[in-house]
CSV table of C-alpha atoms in Angstrom, one decimal:
chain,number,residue,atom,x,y,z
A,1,UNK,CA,83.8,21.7,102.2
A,2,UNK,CA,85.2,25.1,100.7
A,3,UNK,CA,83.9,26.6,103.6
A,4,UNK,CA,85.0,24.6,106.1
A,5,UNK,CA,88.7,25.0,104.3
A,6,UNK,CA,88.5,28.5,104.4
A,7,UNK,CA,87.4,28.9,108.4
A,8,UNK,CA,89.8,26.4,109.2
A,9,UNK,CA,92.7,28.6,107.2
A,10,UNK,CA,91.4,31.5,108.9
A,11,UNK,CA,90.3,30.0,112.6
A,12,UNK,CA,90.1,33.8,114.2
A,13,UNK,CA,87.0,34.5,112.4
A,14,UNK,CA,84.3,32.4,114.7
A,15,UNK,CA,85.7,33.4,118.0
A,16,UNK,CA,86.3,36.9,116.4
A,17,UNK,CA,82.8,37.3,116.3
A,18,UNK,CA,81.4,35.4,119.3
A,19,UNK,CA,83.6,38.2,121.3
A,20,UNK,CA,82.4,41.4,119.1
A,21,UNK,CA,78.6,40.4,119.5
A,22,UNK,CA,78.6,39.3,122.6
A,23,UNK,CA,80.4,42.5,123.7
A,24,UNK,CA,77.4,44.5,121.8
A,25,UNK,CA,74.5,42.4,123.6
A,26,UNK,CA,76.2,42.9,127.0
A,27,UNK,CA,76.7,46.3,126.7
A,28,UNK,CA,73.7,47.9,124.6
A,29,UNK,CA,71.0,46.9,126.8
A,30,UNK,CA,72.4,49.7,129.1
A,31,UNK,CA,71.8,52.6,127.0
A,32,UNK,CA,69.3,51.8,124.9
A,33,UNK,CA,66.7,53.2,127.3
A,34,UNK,CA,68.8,55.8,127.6
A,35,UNK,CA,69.1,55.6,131.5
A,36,UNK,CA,71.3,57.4,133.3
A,37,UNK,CA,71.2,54.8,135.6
A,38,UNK,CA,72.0,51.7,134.4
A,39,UNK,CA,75.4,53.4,133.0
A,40,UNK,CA,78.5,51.4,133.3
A,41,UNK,CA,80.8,54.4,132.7
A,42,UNK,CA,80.6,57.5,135.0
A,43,UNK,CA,78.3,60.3,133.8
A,44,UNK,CA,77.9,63.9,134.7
A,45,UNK,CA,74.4,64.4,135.3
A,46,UNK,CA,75.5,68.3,136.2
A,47,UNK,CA,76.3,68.7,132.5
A,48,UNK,CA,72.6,68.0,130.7
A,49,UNK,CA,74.5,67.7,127.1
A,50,UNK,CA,77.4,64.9,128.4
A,51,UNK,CA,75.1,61.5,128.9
A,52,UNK,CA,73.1,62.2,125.2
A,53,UNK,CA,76.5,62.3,123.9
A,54,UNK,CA,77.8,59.5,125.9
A,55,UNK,CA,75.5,57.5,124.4
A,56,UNK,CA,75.5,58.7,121.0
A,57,UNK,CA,79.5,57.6,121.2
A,58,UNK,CA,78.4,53.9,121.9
A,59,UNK,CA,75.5,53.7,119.6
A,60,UNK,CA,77.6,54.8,116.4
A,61,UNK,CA,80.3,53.2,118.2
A,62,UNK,CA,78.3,49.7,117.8
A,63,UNK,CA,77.7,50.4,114.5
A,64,UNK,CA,81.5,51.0,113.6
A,65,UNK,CA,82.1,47.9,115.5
A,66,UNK,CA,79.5,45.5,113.5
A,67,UNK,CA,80.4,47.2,109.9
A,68,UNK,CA,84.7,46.6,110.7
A,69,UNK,CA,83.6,43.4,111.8
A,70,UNK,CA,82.1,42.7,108.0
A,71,UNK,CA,85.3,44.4,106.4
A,72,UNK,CA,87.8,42.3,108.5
A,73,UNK,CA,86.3,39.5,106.5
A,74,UNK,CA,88.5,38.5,103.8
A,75,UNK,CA,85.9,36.6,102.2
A,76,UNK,CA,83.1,39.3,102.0
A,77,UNK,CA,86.3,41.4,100.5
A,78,UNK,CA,87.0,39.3,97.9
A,79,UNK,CA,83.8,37.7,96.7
A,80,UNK,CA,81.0,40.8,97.5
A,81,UNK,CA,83.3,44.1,96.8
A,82,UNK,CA,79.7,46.1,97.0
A,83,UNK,CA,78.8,44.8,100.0
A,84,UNK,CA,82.3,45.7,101.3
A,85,UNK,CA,82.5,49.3,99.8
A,86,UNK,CA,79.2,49.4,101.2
A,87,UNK,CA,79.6,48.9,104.6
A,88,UNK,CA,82.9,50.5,104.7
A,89,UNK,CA,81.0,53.6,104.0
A,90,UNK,CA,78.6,52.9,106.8
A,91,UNK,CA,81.6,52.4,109.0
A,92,UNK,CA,82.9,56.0,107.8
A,93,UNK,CA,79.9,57.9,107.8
A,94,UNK,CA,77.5,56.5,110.3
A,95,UNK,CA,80.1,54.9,112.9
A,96,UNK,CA,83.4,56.3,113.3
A,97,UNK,CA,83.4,59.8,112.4
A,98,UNK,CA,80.3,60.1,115.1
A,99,UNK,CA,81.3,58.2,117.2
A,100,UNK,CA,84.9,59.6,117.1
A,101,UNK,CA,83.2,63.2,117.4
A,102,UNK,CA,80.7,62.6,120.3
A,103,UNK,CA,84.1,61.2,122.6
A,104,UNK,CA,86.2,63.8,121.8
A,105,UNK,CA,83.3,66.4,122.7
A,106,UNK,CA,82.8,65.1,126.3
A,107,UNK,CA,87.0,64.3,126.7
A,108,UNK,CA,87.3,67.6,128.7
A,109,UNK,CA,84.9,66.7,131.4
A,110,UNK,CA,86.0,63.5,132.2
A,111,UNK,CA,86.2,63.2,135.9
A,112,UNK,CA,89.7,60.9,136.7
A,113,UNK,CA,92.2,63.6,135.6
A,114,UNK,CA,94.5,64.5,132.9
A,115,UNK,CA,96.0,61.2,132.1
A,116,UNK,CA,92.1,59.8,131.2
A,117,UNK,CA,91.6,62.6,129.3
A,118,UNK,CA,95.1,62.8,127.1
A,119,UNK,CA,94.8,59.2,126.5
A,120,UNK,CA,91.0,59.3,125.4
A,121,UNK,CA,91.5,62.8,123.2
A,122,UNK,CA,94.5,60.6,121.7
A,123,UNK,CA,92.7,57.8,120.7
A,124,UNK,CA,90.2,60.3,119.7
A,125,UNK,CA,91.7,62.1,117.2
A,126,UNK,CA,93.8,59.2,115.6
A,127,UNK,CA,90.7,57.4,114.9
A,128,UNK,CA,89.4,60.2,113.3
A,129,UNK,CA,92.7,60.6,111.0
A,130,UNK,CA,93.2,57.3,110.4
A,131,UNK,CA,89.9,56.9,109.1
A,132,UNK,CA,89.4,59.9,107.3
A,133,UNK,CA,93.0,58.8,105.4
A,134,UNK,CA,91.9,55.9,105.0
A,135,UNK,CA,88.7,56.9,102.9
A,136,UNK,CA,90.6,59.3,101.1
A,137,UNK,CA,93.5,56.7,99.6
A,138,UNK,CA,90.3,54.6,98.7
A,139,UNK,CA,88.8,56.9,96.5
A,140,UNK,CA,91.9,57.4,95.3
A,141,UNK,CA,92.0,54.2,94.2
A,142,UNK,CA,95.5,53.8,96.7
A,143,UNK,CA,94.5,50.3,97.4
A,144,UNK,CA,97.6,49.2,99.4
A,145,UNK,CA,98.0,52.1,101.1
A,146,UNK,CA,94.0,52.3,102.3
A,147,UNK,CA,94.3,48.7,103.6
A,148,UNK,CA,97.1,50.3,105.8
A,149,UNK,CA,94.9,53.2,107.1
A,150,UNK,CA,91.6,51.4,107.8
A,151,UNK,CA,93.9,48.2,110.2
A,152,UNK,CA,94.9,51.2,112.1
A,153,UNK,CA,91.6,52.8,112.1
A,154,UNK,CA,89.9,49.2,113.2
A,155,UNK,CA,92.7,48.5,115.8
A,156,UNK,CA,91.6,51.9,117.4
A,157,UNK,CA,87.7,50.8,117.0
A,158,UNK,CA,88.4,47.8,119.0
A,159,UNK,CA,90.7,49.5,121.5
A,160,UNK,CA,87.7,49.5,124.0
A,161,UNK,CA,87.1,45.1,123.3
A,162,UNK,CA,91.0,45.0,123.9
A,163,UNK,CA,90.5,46.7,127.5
A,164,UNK,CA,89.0,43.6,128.4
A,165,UNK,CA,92.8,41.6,127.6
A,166,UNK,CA,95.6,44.1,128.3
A,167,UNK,CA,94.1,46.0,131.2
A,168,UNK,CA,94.8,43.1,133.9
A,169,UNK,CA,98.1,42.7,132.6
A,170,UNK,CA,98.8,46.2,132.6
A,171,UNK,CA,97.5,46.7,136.0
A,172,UNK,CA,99.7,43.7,137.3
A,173,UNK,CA,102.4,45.3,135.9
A,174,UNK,CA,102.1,48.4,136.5
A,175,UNK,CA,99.7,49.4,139.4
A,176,UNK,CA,99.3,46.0,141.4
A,177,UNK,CA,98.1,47.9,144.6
A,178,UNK,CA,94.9,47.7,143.1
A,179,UNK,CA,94.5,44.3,143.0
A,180,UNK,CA,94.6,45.1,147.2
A,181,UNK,CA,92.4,48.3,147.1
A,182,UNK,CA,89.7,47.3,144.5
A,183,UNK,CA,89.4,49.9,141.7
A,184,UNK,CA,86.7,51.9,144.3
A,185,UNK,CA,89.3,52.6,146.4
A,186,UNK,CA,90.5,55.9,146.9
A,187,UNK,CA,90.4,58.7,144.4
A,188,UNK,CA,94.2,58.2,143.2
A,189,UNK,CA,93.9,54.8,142.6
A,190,UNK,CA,90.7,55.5,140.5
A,191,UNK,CA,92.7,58.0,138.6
A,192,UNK,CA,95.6,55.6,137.8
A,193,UNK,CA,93.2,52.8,136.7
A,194,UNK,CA,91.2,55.2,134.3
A,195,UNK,CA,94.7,56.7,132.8
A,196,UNK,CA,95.6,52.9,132.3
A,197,UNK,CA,92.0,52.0,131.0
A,198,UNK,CA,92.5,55.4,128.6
A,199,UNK,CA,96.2,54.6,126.9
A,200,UNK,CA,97.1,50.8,126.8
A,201,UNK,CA,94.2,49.0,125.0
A,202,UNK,CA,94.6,51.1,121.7
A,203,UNK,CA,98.4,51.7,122.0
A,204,UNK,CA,98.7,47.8,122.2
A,205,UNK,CA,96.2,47.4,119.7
A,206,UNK,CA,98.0,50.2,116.9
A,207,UNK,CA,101.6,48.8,117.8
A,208,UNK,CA,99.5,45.2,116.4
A,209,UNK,CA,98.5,47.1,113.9
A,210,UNK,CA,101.5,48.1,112.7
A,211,UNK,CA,103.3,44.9,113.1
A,212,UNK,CA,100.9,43.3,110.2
A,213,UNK,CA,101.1,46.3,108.2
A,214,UNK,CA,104.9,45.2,108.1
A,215,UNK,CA,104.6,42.2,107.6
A,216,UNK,CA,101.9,42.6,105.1
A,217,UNK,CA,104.6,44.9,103.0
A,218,UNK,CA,107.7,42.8,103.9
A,219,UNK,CA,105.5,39.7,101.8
A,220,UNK,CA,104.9,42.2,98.7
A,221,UNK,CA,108.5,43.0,98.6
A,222,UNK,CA,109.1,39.4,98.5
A,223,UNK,CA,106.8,38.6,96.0
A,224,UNK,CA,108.1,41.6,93.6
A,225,UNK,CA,111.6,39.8,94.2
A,226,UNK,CA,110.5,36.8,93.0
A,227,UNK,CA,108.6,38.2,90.1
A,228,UNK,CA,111.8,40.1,89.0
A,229,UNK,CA,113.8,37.1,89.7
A,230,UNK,CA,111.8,35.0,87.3
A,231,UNK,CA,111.5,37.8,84.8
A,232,UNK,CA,115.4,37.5,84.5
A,233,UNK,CA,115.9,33.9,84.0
A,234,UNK,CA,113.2,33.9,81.2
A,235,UNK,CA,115.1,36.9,79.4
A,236,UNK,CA,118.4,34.7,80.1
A,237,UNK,CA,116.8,31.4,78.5
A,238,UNK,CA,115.4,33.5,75.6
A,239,UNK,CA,118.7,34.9,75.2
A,240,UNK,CA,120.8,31.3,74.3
A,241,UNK,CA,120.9,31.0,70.6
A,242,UNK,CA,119.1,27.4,69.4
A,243,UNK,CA,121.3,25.0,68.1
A,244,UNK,CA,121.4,25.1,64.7
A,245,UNK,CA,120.5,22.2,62.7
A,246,UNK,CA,123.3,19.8,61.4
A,247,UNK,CA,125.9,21.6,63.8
A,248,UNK,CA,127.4,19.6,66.2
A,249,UNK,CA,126.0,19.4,69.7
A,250,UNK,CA,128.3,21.0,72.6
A,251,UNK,CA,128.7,17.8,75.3
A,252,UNK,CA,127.5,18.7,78.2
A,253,UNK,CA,127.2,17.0,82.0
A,254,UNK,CA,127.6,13.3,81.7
A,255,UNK,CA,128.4,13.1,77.8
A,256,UNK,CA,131.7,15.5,79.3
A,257,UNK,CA,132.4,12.7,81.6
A,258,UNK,CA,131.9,10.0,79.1
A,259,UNK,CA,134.6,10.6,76.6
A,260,UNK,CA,137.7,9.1,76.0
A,261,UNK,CA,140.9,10.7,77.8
A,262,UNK,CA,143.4,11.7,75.0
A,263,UNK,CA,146.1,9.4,73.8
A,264,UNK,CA,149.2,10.8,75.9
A,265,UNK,CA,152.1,12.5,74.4
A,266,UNK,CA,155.0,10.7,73.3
């Protein structure tokens, strides 16, 4: 019944996963055999080091994506800290430096022009910093501050998931003649989907990010208030002096209200 408590407190966590894993088994299955072929993102066959790497960014991308899936859990985080300090190194080491690496390797021979390739050296190097920060105020033992880093450093991770939500939106929005041409229409239309596909999922996702880091500090602040307040009125009780023993009582509230009016002056 715990359980059931918790999930029901925290009612993101099932669909959270259904959407990561089934992402991952929809997805792997394509580069697993490590053919050219089956790719769902252009390649550059004319560049023999490009599809190795392409794939090396979604293979340690899948593992970032399983391993922040596991520290987004607050139960894990609470109850199993080994398990989470575990697999946040794993998410580190083995998935989003790599991963972060192999894209930004490949970034200058993208083939949809310089907006694709600002937006994906962007995201690039931000997951890099804001994981590498992140790390760093953890073994610093800057608790707060590595919480911070590591919601940016997942919002980034998950920037390619969010595609799937703000990319129709955005196009709607912004480039609706493509809901006319079909993104294999012409070259320019190609470009502008790629530049939206390469800057709106994470720039939604980080200005998210942000939003809960504020909130998460606005809360603290409040709580410190609240400490401090109650810190004062104990100090103001203690200060009172006791009543002594034998002396006479000061009337207060409805004792005030219950004595006799004074006789009036002659």
């Amino acid at each position: 019944m715990a359980s059931i408590g918790r999930a029901l407190r925290r009612p993101w966590i099932v669909p959270f996963y259904v959407v990561v894993f089934g992402f991952l088994l929809s997805r792997l299955p394509l580069y697993v055999g490590f053919d050219p072929a089956k790719s769902t993102a252009p390649t550059r066959l004319d560049l023999p080091f490009y599809y190795p790497l392409l794939v090396a960014h979604i293979l340690f991308g899948s593992v970032a994506f399983v391993t922040a899936s596991i520290q987004v859990w607050p139960w894990l985080r609470n109850r199993n800290p080994k398990l989470h300090r575990i697999s946040g190194r794993v998410y580190v080491l083995g998935g989003a430096l790599p991963a972060g690496l192999a894209i930004l390797t490949i970034t200058p021979f993208l083939t949809h022009g310089p907006g694709q390739k600002a937006g994906n050296a962007l995201l690039g190097l931000l997951w890099l910093g804001t994981t590498i920060v992140g790390f760093r105020r953890a073994r610093q033992g800057r608790i707060v501050e590595h919480r911070e880093w590591m919601l940016r450093s997942f919002a980034l991770c998950f920037s390619i998931l969010a595609s799937r939500f703000w990319l129709g939106p955005a196009i709607l929005w912004l480039e609706p003649e493509v809901f006319t041409m079909g993104v294999d229409g012409p070259p320019a239309v190609q470009d502008q989907v790629s530049t939206l596909t390469s800057w709106v999922p994470w720039v939604v996702n980080l200005l998210i990010a942000e939003w809960f880091n504020h909130r998460a500090r606005y809360k603290a602040l409040g709580r410190q208030a609240a400490k401090r307040a109650a810190a004062q009125t104990g100090v103001a009780q203690d200060a009172v002096p006791p009543v002594a023993s034998g002396s006479p009582a000061v009337p207060t509230g409805a004792a005030v209200l219950e004595r006799p009016a004074p006789d009036p002056v002659p």
